[in-house]
Amino acid sequence: MESRAKINKIPNLDRVFFWDFDIDAMDFMQAYKTIIARIVERGGQQEIDEIIRFYGYEKVVTAIRDEIYFLPNYAIEKALKFFPELKKEEMYCYLNRKDKPYHWI
């Protein structure tokens, strides 16, 4: 039963997405923003489905909209395709982009 509890604490994602982490020591519940951002940026529909199963749809959408500070422009576009209810103008990572024009004053 202990092994089953451990399995539930780790989403079924390929380790290749987390090449720069010690995945065995990682707390997936605490690092949810990093996990979601990495999967949105580099994953496909299968990986998106897995993080939704693991974290829940609302938590994933809330993290993408309000909590993730940076996603590259192509990942923002992917997030909009995966989650059509999101609006680019409401996403913190879109509003926080460094390439957007700023007023000169």
Backbone as JSON Lines, residues from 0, in Angstrom:
{"i":0,"aa":"M","n":[0.82,-1.2,0.0],"ca":[0.0,0.0,0.0],"c":[0.86,1.26,0.0]}
{"i":1,"aa":"E","n":[2.01,1.19,0.63],"ca":[2.9,2.35,0.66],"c":[3.36,2.72,-0.75]}
{"i":2,"aa":"S","n":[3.65,1.73,-1.58],"ca":[4.09,2.02,-2.95],"c":[2.98,2.69,-3.75]}
{"i":3,"aa":"R","n":[1.73,2.3,-3.48],"ca":[0.6,2.94,-4.16],"c":[0.48,4.4,-3.76]}
{"i":4,"aa":"A","n":[0.69,4.71,-2.48],"ca":[0.65,6.09,-2.02],"c":[1.75,6.9,-2.67]}
{"i":5,"aa":"K","n":[2.93,6.31,-2.83],"ca":[4.04,7.0,-3.46],"c":[3.74,7.26,-4.94]}
{"i":6,"aa":"I","n":[3.1,6.29,-5.6],"ca":[2.74,6.47,-7.01],"c":[1.78,7.64,-7.17]}
{"i":7,"aa":"N","n":[0.85,7.8,-6.26],"ca":[-0.11,8.9,-6.34],"c":[0.53,10.26,-6.12]}
{"i":8,"aa":"K","n":[1.72,10.3,-5.53],"ca":[2.4,11.56,-5.28],"c":[3.24,12.03,-6.47]}
{"i":9,"aa":"I","n":[3.34,11.19,-7.49],"ca":[4.13,11.52,-8.66],"c":[3.27,11.39,-9.91]}
{"i":10,"aa":"P","n":[3.13,12.46,-10.69],"ca":[2.36,12.34,-11.93],"c":[3.09,11.43,-12.91]}
{"i":11,"aa":"N","n":[2.36,10.81,-13.78],"ca":[2.92,9.9,-14.76],"c":[3.43,10.69,-15.97]}
{"i":12,"aa":"L","n":[4.59,11.31,-15.77],"ca":[5.21,12.13,-16.81],"c":[6.6,11.58,-17.1]}
{"i":13,"aa":"D","n":[7.03,11.71,-18.33],"ca":[8.35,11.24,-18.72],"c":[9.42,12.05,-18.0]}
{"i":14,"aa":"R","n":[10.42,11.36,-17.5],"ca":[11.51,12.01,-16.77],"c":[12.29,12.99,-17.66]}
{"i":15,"aa":"V","n":[12.2,12.83,-18.95],"ca":[12.94,13.7,-19.86],"c":[12.52,15.17,-19.72]}
{"i":16,"aa":"F","n":[11.3,15.41,-19.28],"ca":[10.84,16.79,-19.08],"c":[11.55,17.45,-17.9]}
{"i":17,"aa":"F","n":[12.11,16.65,-17.02],"ca":[12.72,17.18,-15.8],"c":[14.19,16.76,-15.72]}
{"i":18,"aa":"W","n":[14.9,16.91,-16.83],"ca":[16.3,16.51,-16.91],"c":[17.17,17.25,-15.91]}
{"i":19,"aa":"D","n":[16.77,18.44,-15.51],"ca":[17.6,19.27,-14.64],"c":[17.18,19.19,-13.17]}
{"i":20,"aa":"F","n":[16.31,18.25,-12.83],"ca":[15.85,18.06,-11.45],"c":[16.15,16.64,-10.99]}
{"i":21,"aa":"D","n":[16.31,16.49,-9.69],"ca":[16.35,15.15,-9.1],"c":[14.89,14.77,-8.86]}
{"i":22,"aa":"I","n":[14.34,14.06,-9.8],"ca":[12.9,13.77,-9.79],"c":[12.48,12.92,-8.59]}
{"i":23,"aa":"D","n":[13.4,12.1,-8.09],"ca":[13.08,11.25,-6.94],"c":[12.97,12.05,-5.65]}
{"i":24,"aa":"A","n":[13.66,13.18,-5.59],"ca":[13.63,14.0,-4.38],"c":[12.62,15.15,-4.49]}
{"i":25,"aa":"M","n":[11.98,15.26,-5.63],"ca":[11.09,16.39,-5.9],"c":[9.73,16.22,-5.21]}
{"i":26,"aa":"D","n":[9.23,17.29,-4.64],"ca":[7.89,17.31,-4.07],"c":[6.96,17.9,-5.13]}
{"i":27,"aa":"F","n":[6.23,17.04,-5.8],"ca":[5.4,17.47,-6.93],"c":[4.23,18.35,-6.5]}
{"i":28,"aa":"M","n":[3.79,18.23,-5.27],"ca":[2.7,19.09,-4.8],"c":[3.21,20.5,-4.53]}
{"i":29,"aa":"Q","n":[4.39,20.61,-3.99],"ca":[4.95,21.93,-3.68],"c":[5.47,22.64,-4.94]}
{"i":30,"aa":"A","n":[5.97,21.88,-5.88],"ca":[6.57,22.45,-7.09],"c":[5.59,22.49,-8.26]}
{"i":31,"aa":"Y","n":[4.31,22.59,-7.97],"ca":[3.3,22.5,-9.04],"c":[3.46,23.57,-10.11]}
{"i":32,"aa":"K","n":[3.86,24.78,-9.74],"ca":[4.0,25.84,-10.75],"c":[5.1,25.5,-11.74]}
{"i":33,"aa":"T","n":[6.21,24.98,-11.23],"ca":[7.32,24.59,-12.1],"c":[6.91,23.44,-13.02]}
{"i":34,"aa":"I","n":[6.22,22.47,-12.46],"ca":[5.79,21.3,-13.24],"c":[4.81,21.72,-14.33]}
{"i":35,"aa":"I","n":[3.82,22.51,-13.97],"ca":[2.81,22.94,-14.94],"c":[3.45,23.79,-16.03]}
{"i":36,"aa":"A","n":[4.31,24.72,-15.65],"ca":[4.97,25.57,-16.65],"c":[5.81,24.73,-17.61]}
{"i":37,"aa":"R","n":[6.56,23.77,-17.08],"ca":[7.41,22.93,-17.92],"c":[6.57,22.11,-18.9]}
{"i":38,"aa":"I","n":[5.46,21.58,-18.44],"ca":[4.62,20.75,-19.3],"c":[3.91,21.61,-20.35]}
{"i":39,"aa":"V","n":[3.43,22.78,-19.97],"ca":[2.8,23.66,-20.96],"c":[3.82,24.05,-22.02]}
{"i":40,"aa":"E","n":[5.04,24.33,-21.59],"ca":[6.07,24.77,-22.52],"c":[6.55,23.64,-23.44]}
{"i":41,"aa":"R","n":[6.72,22.44,-22.9],"ca":[7.38,21.38,-23.66],"c":[6.52,20.14,-23.94]}
{"i":42,"aa":"G","n":[5.38,20.02,-23.29],"ca":[4.57,18.81,-23.42],"c":[3.52,18.91,-24.51]}
{"i":43,"aa":"G","n":[2.83,17.8,-24.68],"ca":[1.73,17.72,-25.63],"c":[0.43,17.46,-24.9]}
{"i":44,"aa":"Q","n":[-0.58,17.06,-25.66],"ca":[-1.9,16.85,-25.08],"c":[-1.9,15.76,-24.02]}
{"i":45,"aa":"Q","n":[-1.13,14.7,-24.23],"ca":[-1.08,13.6,-23.26],"c":[-0.53,14.09,-21.91]}
{"i":46,"aa":"E","n":[0.5,14.91,-21.93],"ca":[1.09,15.43,-20.69],"c":[0.15,16.45,-20.02]}
{"i":47,"aa":"I","n":[-0.54,17.25,-20.82],"ca":[-1.52,18.19,-20.27],"c":[-2.63,17.42,-19.57]}
{"i":48,"aa":"D","n":[-3.1,16.36,-20.21],"ca":[-4.14,15.53,-19.59],"c":[-3.66,14.95,-18.27]}
{"i":49,"aa":"E","n":[-2.4,14.57,-18.18],"ca":[-1.86,13.99,-16.95],"c":[-1.75,15.02,-15.83]}
{"i":50,"aa":"I","n":[-1.32,16.24,-16.15],"ca":[-1.26,17.24,-15.05],"c":[-2.65,17.65,-14.61]}
{"i":51,"aa":"I","n":[-3.62,17.63,-15.52],"ca":[-5.01,17.9,-15.13],"c":[-5.51,16.79,-14.22]}
{"i":52,"aa":"R","n":[-5.19,15.55,-14.56],"ca":[-5.6,14.42,-13.72],"c":[-4.95,14.53,-12.34]}
{"i":53,"aa":"F","n":[-3.68,14.89,-12.31],"ca":[-2.92,14.91,-11.06],"c":[-3.29,16.11,-10.17]}
{"i":54,"aa":"Y","n":[-3.33,17.31,-10.76],"ca":[-3.56,18.53,-9.98],"c":[-5.01,19.0,-9.97]}
{"i":55,"aa":"G","n":[-5.77,18.63,-10.97],"ca":[-7.13,19.12,-11.12],"c":[-7.16,20.28,-12.11]}
{"i":56,"aa":"Y","n":[-8.23,20.33,-12.87],"ca":[-8.36,21.32,-13.94],"c":[-8.26,22.75,-13.41]}
{"i":57,"aa":"E","n":[-8.99,23.04,-12.35],"ca":[-9.03,24.41,-11.83],"c":[-7.65,24.88,-11.34]}
{"i":58,"aa":"K","n":[-6.93,24.0,-10.68],"ca":[-5.59,24.37,-10.18],"c":[-4.64,24.65,-11.34]}
{"i":59,"aa":"V","n":[-4.71,23.85,-12.4],"ca":[-3.85,24.05,-13.56],"c":[-4.16,25.38,-14.23]}
{"i":60,"aa":"V","n":[-5.43,25.65,-14.47],"ca":[-5.83,26.9,-15.12],"c":[-5.46,28.11,-14.26]}
{"i":61,"aa":"T","n":[-5.69,28.02,-12.96],"ca":[-5.35,29.12,-12.06],"c":[-3.85,29.37,-12.05]}
{"i":62,"aa":"A","n":[-3.07,28.31,-12.02],"ca":[-1.61,28.46,-12.03],"c":[-1.14,29.14,-13.32]}
{"i":63,"aa":"I","n":[-1.68,28.72,-14.44],"ca":[-1.27,29.31,-15.72],"c":[-1.69,30.77,-15.8]}
{"i":64,"aa":"R","n":[-2.88,31.07,-15.35],"ca":[-3.4,32.44,-15.45],"c":[-2.77,33.38,-14.43]}
{"i":65,"aa":"D","n":[-2.62,32.94,-13.18],"ca":[-2.29,33.87,-12.1],"c":[-0.95,33.67,-11.41]}
{"i":66,"aa":"E","n":[-0.35,32.49,-11.5],"ca":[0.78,32.19,-10.63],"c":[2.11,31.97,-11.35]}
{"i":67,"aa":"I","n":[2.08,31.6,-12.6],"ca":[3.33,31.37,-13.32],"c":[3.83,32.69,-13.86]}
{"i":68,"aa":"Y","n":[5.04,33.06,-13.46],"ca":[5.59,34.38,-13.78],"c":[6.17,34.49,-15.18]}
{"i":69,"aa":"F","n":[6.62,33.37,-15.74],"ca":[7.22,33.44,-17.07],"c":[6.87,32.22,-17.89]}
{"i":70,"aa":"L","n":[6.43,32.46,-19.1],"ca":[6.32,31.46,-20.16],"c":[6.77,32.15,-21.44]}
{"i":71,"aa":"P","n":[7.54,31.48,-22.28],"ca":[7.88,32.09,-23.57],"c":[6.61,32.31,-24.4]}
{"i":72,"aa":"N","n":[6.7,33.17,-25.37],"ca":[5.53,33.51,-26.19],"c":[4.89,32.28,-26.83]}
{"i":73,"aa":"Y","n":[5.71,31.34,-27.33],"ca":[5.13,30.15,-27.95],"c":[4.39,29.28,-26.93]}
{"i":74,"aa":"A","n":[4.85,29.27,-25.68],"ca":[4.16,28.5,-24.64],"c":[2.85,29.17,-24.24]}
{"i":75,"aa":"I","n":[2.81,30.48,-24.27],"ca":[1.56,31.2,-24.01],"c":[0.54,30.82,-25.07]}
{"i":76,"aa":"E","n":[0.97,30.78,-26.32],"ca":[0.06,30.39,-27.41],"c":[-0.41,28.94,-27.24]}
{"i":77,"aa":"K","n":[0.5,28.04,-26.82],"ca":[0.1,26.65,-26.58],"c":[-0.92,26.58,-25.44]}
{"i":78,"aa":"A","n":[-0.7,27.35,-24.39],"ca":[-1.63,27.35,-23.25],"c":[-3.01,27.79,-23.7]}
{"i":79,"aa":"L","n":[-3.08,28.77,-24.58],"ca":[-4.37,29.25,-25.08],"c":[-5.07,28.17,-25.91]}
{"i":80,"aa":"K","n":[-4.3,27.35,-26.61],"ca":[-4.9,26.26,-27.39],"c":[-5.38,25.14,-26.47]}
{"i":81,"aa":"F","n":[-4.6,24.83,-25.44],"ca":[-4.98,23.77,-24.5],"c":[-6.16,24.19,-23.63]}
{"i":82,"aa":"F","n":[-6.22,25.48,-23.27],"ca":[-7.24,25.99,-22.36],"c":[-7.9,27.21,-22.99]}
{"i":83,"aa":"P","n":[-8.88,27.01,-23.86],"ca":[-9.49,28.12,-24.61],"c":[-10.17,29.17,-23.74]}
{"i":84,"aa":"E","n":[-10.52,28.83,-22.49],"ca":[-11.15,29.82,-21.64],"c":[-10.17,30.88,-21.14]}
{"i":85,"aa":"L","n":[-8.88,30.62,-21.27],"ca":[-7.88,31.61,-20.87],"c":[-7.84,32.74,-21.9]}
{"i":86,"aa":"K","n":[-7.57,33.92,-21.41],"ca":[-7.36,35.07,-22.29],"c":[-5.95,35.58,-22.04]}
{"i":87,"aa":"K","n":[-5.26,35.83,-23.12],"ca":[-3.87,36.26,-23.04],"c":[-3.71,37.47,-22.12]}
{"i":88,"aa":"E","n":[-4.63,38.4,-22.23],"ca":[-4.55,39.65,-21.48],"c":[-4.76,39.46,-19.98]}
{"i":89,"aa":"E","n":[-5.23,38.28,-19.57],"ca":[-5.44,38.0,-18.14],"c":[-4.31,37.17,-17.55]}
{"i":90,"aa":"M","n":[-3.41,36.71,-18.39],"ca":[-2.32,35.84,-17.92],"c":[-1.17,36.67,-17.38]}
{"i":91,"aa":"Y","n":[-0.77,36.39,-16.15],"ca":[0.31,37.14,-15.52],"c":[1.6,37.04,-16.34]}
{"i":92,"aa":"C","n":[1.89,35.86,-16.87],"ca":[3.12,35.69,-17.64],"c":[3.11,36.5,-18.93]}
{"i":93,"aa":"Y","n":[1.93,36.78,-19.47],"ca":[1.82,37.62,-20.66],"c":[1.99,39.09,-20.28]}
{"i":94,"aa":"L","n":[1.35,39.49,-19.21],"ca":[1.44,40.88,-18.77],"c":[2.84,41.24,-18.29]}
{"i":95,"aa":"N","n":[3.6,40.25,-17.83],"ca":[4.92,40.46,-17.26],"c":[6.05,40.3,-18.29]}
{"i":96,"aa":"R","n":[5.72,40.14,-19.56],"ca":[6.74,39.93,-20.6],"c":[7.69,41.1,-20.69]}
{"i":97,"aa":"K","n":[8.94,40.78,-20.98],"ca":[9.96,41.83,-21.11],"c":[9.99,42.41,-22.52]}
{"i":98,"aa":"D","n":[9.39,41.74,-23.49],"ca":[9.43,42.23,-24.85],"c":[8.29,43.16,-25.21]}
{"i":99,"aa":"K","n":[7.38,43.39,-24.28],"ca":[6.28,44.31,-24.57],"c":[6.79,45.75,-24.5]}
{"i":100,"aa":"P","n":[6.25,46.62,-25.31],"ca":[6.71,48.0,-25.29],"c":[6.26,48.73,-24.02]}
{"i":101,"aa":"Y","n":[7.13,49.5,-23.49],"ca":[6.84,50.31,-22.32],"c":[6.85,51.78,-22.7]}
{"i":102,"aa":"H","n":[6.13,52.57,-21.94],"ca":[6.14,53.99,-22.16],"c":[7.54,54.52,-21.82]}
{"i":103,"aa":"W","n":[8.04,55.46,-22.55],"ca":[9.41,55.94,-22.38],"c":[9.6,56.78,-21.15]}
{"i":104,"aa":"I","n":[8.53,57.26,-20.53],"ca":[8.67,58.07,-19.32],"c":[8.67,57.21,-18.1]}
